[in-house]
Rosetta silent file (secondary structure, phi, psi, omega in degrees, C-alpha in Angstrom):
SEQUENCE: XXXXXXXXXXXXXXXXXXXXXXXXXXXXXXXXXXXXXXXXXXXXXXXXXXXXXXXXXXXXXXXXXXXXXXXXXXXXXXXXXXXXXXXXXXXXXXXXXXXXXXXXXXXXXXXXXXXXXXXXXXXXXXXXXXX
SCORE:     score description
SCORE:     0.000 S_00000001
   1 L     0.000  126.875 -173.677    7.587  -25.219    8.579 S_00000001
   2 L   -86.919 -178.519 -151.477    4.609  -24.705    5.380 S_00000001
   3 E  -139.276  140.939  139.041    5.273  -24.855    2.114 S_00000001
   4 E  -153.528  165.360 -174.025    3.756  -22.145   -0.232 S_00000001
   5 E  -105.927  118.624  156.481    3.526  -20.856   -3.901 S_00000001
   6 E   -81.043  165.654  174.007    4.451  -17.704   -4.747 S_00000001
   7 L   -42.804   88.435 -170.687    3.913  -16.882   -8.492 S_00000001
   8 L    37.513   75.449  149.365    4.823  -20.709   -9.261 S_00000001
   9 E  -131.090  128.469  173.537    7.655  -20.179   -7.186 S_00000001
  10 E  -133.904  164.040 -150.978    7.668  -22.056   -4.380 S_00000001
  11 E  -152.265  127.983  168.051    9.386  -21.412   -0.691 S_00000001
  12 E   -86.485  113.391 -177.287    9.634  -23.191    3.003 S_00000001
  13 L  -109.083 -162.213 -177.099    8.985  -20.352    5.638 S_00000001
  14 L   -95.252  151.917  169.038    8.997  -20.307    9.565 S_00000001
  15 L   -71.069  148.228 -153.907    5.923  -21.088   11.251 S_00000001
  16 L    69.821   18.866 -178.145    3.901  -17.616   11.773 S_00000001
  17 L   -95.473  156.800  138.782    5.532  -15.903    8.687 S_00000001
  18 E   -44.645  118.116 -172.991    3.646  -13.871    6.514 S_00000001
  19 H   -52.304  -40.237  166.816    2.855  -14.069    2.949 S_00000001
  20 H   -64.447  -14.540  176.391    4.997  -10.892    2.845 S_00000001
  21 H   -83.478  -53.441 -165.633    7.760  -12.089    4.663 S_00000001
  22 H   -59.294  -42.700 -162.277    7.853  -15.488    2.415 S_00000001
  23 H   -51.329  -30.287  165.466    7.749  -13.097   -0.800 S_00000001
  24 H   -61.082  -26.911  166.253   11.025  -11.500    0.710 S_00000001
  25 H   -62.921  -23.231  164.839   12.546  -14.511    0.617 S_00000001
  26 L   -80.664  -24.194 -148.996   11.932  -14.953   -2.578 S_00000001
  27 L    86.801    5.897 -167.783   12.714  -11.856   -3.720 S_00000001
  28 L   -94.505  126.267  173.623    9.364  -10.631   -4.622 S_00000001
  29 L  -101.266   62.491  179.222    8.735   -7.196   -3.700 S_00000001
  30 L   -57.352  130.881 -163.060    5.522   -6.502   -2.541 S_00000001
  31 L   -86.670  139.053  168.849    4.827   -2.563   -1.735 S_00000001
  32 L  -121.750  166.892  168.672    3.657   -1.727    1.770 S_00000001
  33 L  -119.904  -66.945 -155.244    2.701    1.676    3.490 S_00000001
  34 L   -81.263  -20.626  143.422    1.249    0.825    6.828 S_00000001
  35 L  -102.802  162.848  -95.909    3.591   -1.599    7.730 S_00000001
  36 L  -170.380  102.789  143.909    6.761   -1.697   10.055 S_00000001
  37 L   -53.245  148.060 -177.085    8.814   -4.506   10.696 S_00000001
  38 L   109.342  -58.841  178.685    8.297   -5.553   14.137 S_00000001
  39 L   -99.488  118.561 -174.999    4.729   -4.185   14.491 S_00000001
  40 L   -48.676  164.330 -158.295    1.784   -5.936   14.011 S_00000001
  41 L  -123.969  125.299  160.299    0.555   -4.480   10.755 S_00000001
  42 L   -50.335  -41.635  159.227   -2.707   -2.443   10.580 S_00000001
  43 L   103.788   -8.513 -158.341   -3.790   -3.670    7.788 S_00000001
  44 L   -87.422  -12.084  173.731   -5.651   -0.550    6.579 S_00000001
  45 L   -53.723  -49.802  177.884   -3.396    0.743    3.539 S_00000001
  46 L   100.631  -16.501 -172.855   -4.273   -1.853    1.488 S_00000001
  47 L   -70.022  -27.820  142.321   -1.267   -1.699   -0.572 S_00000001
  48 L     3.682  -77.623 -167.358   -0.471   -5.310   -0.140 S_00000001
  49 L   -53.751  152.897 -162.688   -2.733   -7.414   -1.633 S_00000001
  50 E  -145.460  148.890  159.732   -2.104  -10.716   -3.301 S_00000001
  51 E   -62.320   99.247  177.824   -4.403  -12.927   -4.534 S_00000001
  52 E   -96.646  139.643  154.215   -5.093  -16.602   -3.107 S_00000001
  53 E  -103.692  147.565   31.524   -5.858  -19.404   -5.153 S_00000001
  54 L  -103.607   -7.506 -164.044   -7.913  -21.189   -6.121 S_00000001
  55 L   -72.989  -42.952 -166.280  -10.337  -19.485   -4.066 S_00000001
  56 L   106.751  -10.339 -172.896   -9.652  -15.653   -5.394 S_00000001
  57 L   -44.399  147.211  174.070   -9.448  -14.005   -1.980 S_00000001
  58 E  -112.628  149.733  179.200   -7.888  -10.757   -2.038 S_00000001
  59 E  -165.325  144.569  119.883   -5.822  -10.352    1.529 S_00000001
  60 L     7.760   59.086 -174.601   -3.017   -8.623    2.952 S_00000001
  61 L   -64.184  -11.162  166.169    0.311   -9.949    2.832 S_00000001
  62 L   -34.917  -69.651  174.369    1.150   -7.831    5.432 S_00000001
  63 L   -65.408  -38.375 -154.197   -0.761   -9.572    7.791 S_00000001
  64 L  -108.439  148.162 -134.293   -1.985  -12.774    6.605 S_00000001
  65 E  -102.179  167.880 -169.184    0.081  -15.473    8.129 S_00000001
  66 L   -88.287  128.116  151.574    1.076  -18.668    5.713 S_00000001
  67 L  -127.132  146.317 -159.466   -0.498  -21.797    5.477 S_00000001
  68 L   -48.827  140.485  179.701    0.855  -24.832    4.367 S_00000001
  69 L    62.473   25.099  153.000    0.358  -25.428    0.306 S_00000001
  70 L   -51.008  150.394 -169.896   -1.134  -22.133    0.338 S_00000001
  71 E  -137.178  111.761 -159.709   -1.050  -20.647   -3.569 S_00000001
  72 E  -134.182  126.014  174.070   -0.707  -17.063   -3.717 S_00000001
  73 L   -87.581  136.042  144.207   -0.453  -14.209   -7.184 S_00000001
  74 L  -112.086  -60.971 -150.694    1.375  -10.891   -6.139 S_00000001
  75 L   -53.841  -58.957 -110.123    2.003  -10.017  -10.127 S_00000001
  76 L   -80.574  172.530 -167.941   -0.330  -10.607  -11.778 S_00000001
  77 H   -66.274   -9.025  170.313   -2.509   -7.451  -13.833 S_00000001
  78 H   -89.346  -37.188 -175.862   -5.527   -7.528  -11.630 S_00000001
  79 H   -64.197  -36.566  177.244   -3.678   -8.055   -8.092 S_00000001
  80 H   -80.901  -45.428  160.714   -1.665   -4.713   -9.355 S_00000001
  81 H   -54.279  -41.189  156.019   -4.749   -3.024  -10.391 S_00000001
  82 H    -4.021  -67.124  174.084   -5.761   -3.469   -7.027 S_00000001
  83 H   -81.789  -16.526 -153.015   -2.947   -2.296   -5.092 S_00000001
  84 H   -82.741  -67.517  170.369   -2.922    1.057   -7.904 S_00000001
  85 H    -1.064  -68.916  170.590   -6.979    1.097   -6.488 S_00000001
  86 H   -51.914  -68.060 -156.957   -5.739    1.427   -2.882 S_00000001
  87 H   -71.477  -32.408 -161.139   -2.948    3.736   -3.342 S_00000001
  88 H   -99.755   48.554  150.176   -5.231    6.599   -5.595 S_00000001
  89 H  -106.643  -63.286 -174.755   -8.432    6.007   -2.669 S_00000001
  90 H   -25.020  -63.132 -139.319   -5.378    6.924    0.024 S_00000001
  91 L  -114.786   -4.800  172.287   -4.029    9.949   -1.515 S_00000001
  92 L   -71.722  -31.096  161.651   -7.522   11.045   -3.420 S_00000001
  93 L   -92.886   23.799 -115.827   -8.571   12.696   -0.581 S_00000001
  94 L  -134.458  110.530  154.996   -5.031   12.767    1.408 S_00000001
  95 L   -84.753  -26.392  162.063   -5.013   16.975    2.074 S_00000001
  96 L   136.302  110.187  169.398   -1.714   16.406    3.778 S_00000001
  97 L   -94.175    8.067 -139.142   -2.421   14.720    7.324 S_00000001
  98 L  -137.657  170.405  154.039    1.368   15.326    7.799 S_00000001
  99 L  -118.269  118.155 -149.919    2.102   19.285    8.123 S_00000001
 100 L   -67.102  143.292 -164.606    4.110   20.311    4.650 S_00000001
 101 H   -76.526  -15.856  160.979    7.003   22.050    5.691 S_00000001
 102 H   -66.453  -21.033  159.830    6.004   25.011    3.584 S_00000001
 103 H   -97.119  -48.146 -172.867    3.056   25.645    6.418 S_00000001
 104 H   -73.232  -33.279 -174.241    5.486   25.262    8.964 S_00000001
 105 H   -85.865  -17.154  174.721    8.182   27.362    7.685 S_00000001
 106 L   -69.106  108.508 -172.017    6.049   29.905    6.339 S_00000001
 107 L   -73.898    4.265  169.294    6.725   33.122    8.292 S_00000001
 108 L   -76.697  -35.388 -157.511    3.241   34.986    7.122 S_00000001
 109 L    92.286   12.212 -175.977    1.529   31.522    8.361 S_00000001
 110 L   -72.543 -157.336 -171.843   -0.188   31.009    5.259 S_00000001
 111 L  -125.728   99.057 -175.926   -1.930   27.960    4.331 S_00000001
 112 H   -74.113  -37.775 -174.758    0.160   26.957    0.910 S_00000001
 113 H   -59.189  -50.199  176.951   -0.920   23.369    0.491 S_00000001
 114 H   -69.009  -19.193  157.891   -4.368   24.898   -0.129 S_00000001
 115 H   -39.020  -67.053 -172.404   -3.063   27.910   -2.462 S_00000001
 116 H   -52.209  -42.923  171.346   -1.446   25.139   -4.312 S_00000001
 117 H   -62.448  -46.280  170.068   -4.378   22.931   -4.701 S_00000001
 118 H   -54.518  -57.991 -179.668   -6.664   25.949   -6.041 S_00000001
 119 L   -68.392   -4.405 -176.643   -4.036   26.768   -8.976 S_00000001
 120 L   -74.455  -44.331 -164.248   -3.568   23.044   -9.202 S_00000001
 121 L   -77.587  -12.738 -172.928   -7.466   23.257  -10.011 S_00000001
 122 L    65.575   64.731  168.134   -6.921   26.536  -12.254 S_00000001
 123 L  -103.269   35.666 -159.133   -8.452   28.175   -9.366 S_00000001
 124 H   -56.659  -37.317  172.414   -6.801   31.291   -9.348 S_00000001
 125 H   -55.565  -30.274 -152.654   -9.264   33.410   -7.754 S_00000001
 126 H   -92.049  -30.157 -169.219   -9.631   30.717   -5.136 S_00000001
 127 H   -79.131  -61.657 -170.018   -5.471   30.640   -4.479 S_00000001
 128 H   -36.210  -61.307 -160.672   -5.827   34.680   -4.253 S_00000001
 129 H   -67.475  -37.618  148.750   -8.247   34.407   -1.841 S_00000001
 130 L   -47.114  -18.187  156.723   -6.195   31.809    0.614 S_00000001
 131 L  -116.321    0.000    0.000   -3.616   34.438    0.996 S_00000001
């Protein structure tokens, strides 16, 4: 069973755990999107990341499995700029891959999420023009 440091905290996990799994153990709550207990983890949100030292690698705690006297940040202000990094690339371009229930339910059919985005934009003409 390894041994690793969480932010100078340190915790004995199962062999094959995760740095995200040990941080639960700890109590540390690192935010995920793309992963699902149970399911190998995609890896692609990004939302994750922790810092290893001494080297600086940025990785995945989703994913990246624990080795013994590994030394790992979650906290600290760059590892959180990071994850903020990740989350506003996701949703800067994120038109709604999902369908908003306001396009589904809407009995004209109209397309609202993009209404909404033109007046979001002061776009008024542009919102007009979408319905």
């Amino acid at each position: 069973m390894p041994t690793l440091t969480i932010d100078n905290r340190e915790v004995e996990v199962s062999d094959g755990a995760t740095i995200l799994k040990a941080a639960e153990q700890l109590g540390i709550e690192i935010p995920t999107l793309c992963h699902l207990e149970g399911l190998c983890s995609p890896t692609s949100c990004l939302v994750c990341v922790v810092r290893l030292l001494p080297s600086g690698k940025v990785v995945p705690a989703c994913a990246t499995k624990v080795e013994e006297g590994m030394v790992v940040e979650s906290e600290s202000d760059e590892v959180l700029a990071l994850r903020h990094r990740a989350l506003s690339l996701l949703l800067s371009d994120h038109q709604g891959d999902c369908l908003a229930p306001c396009s589904s339910a809407c009995p004209a059919g109209l397309d609202i999420p993009t209404m909404l985005l033109r007046i979001e934009a002061g776009d008024d003409l542009g919102a007009m023009e979408t319905i």
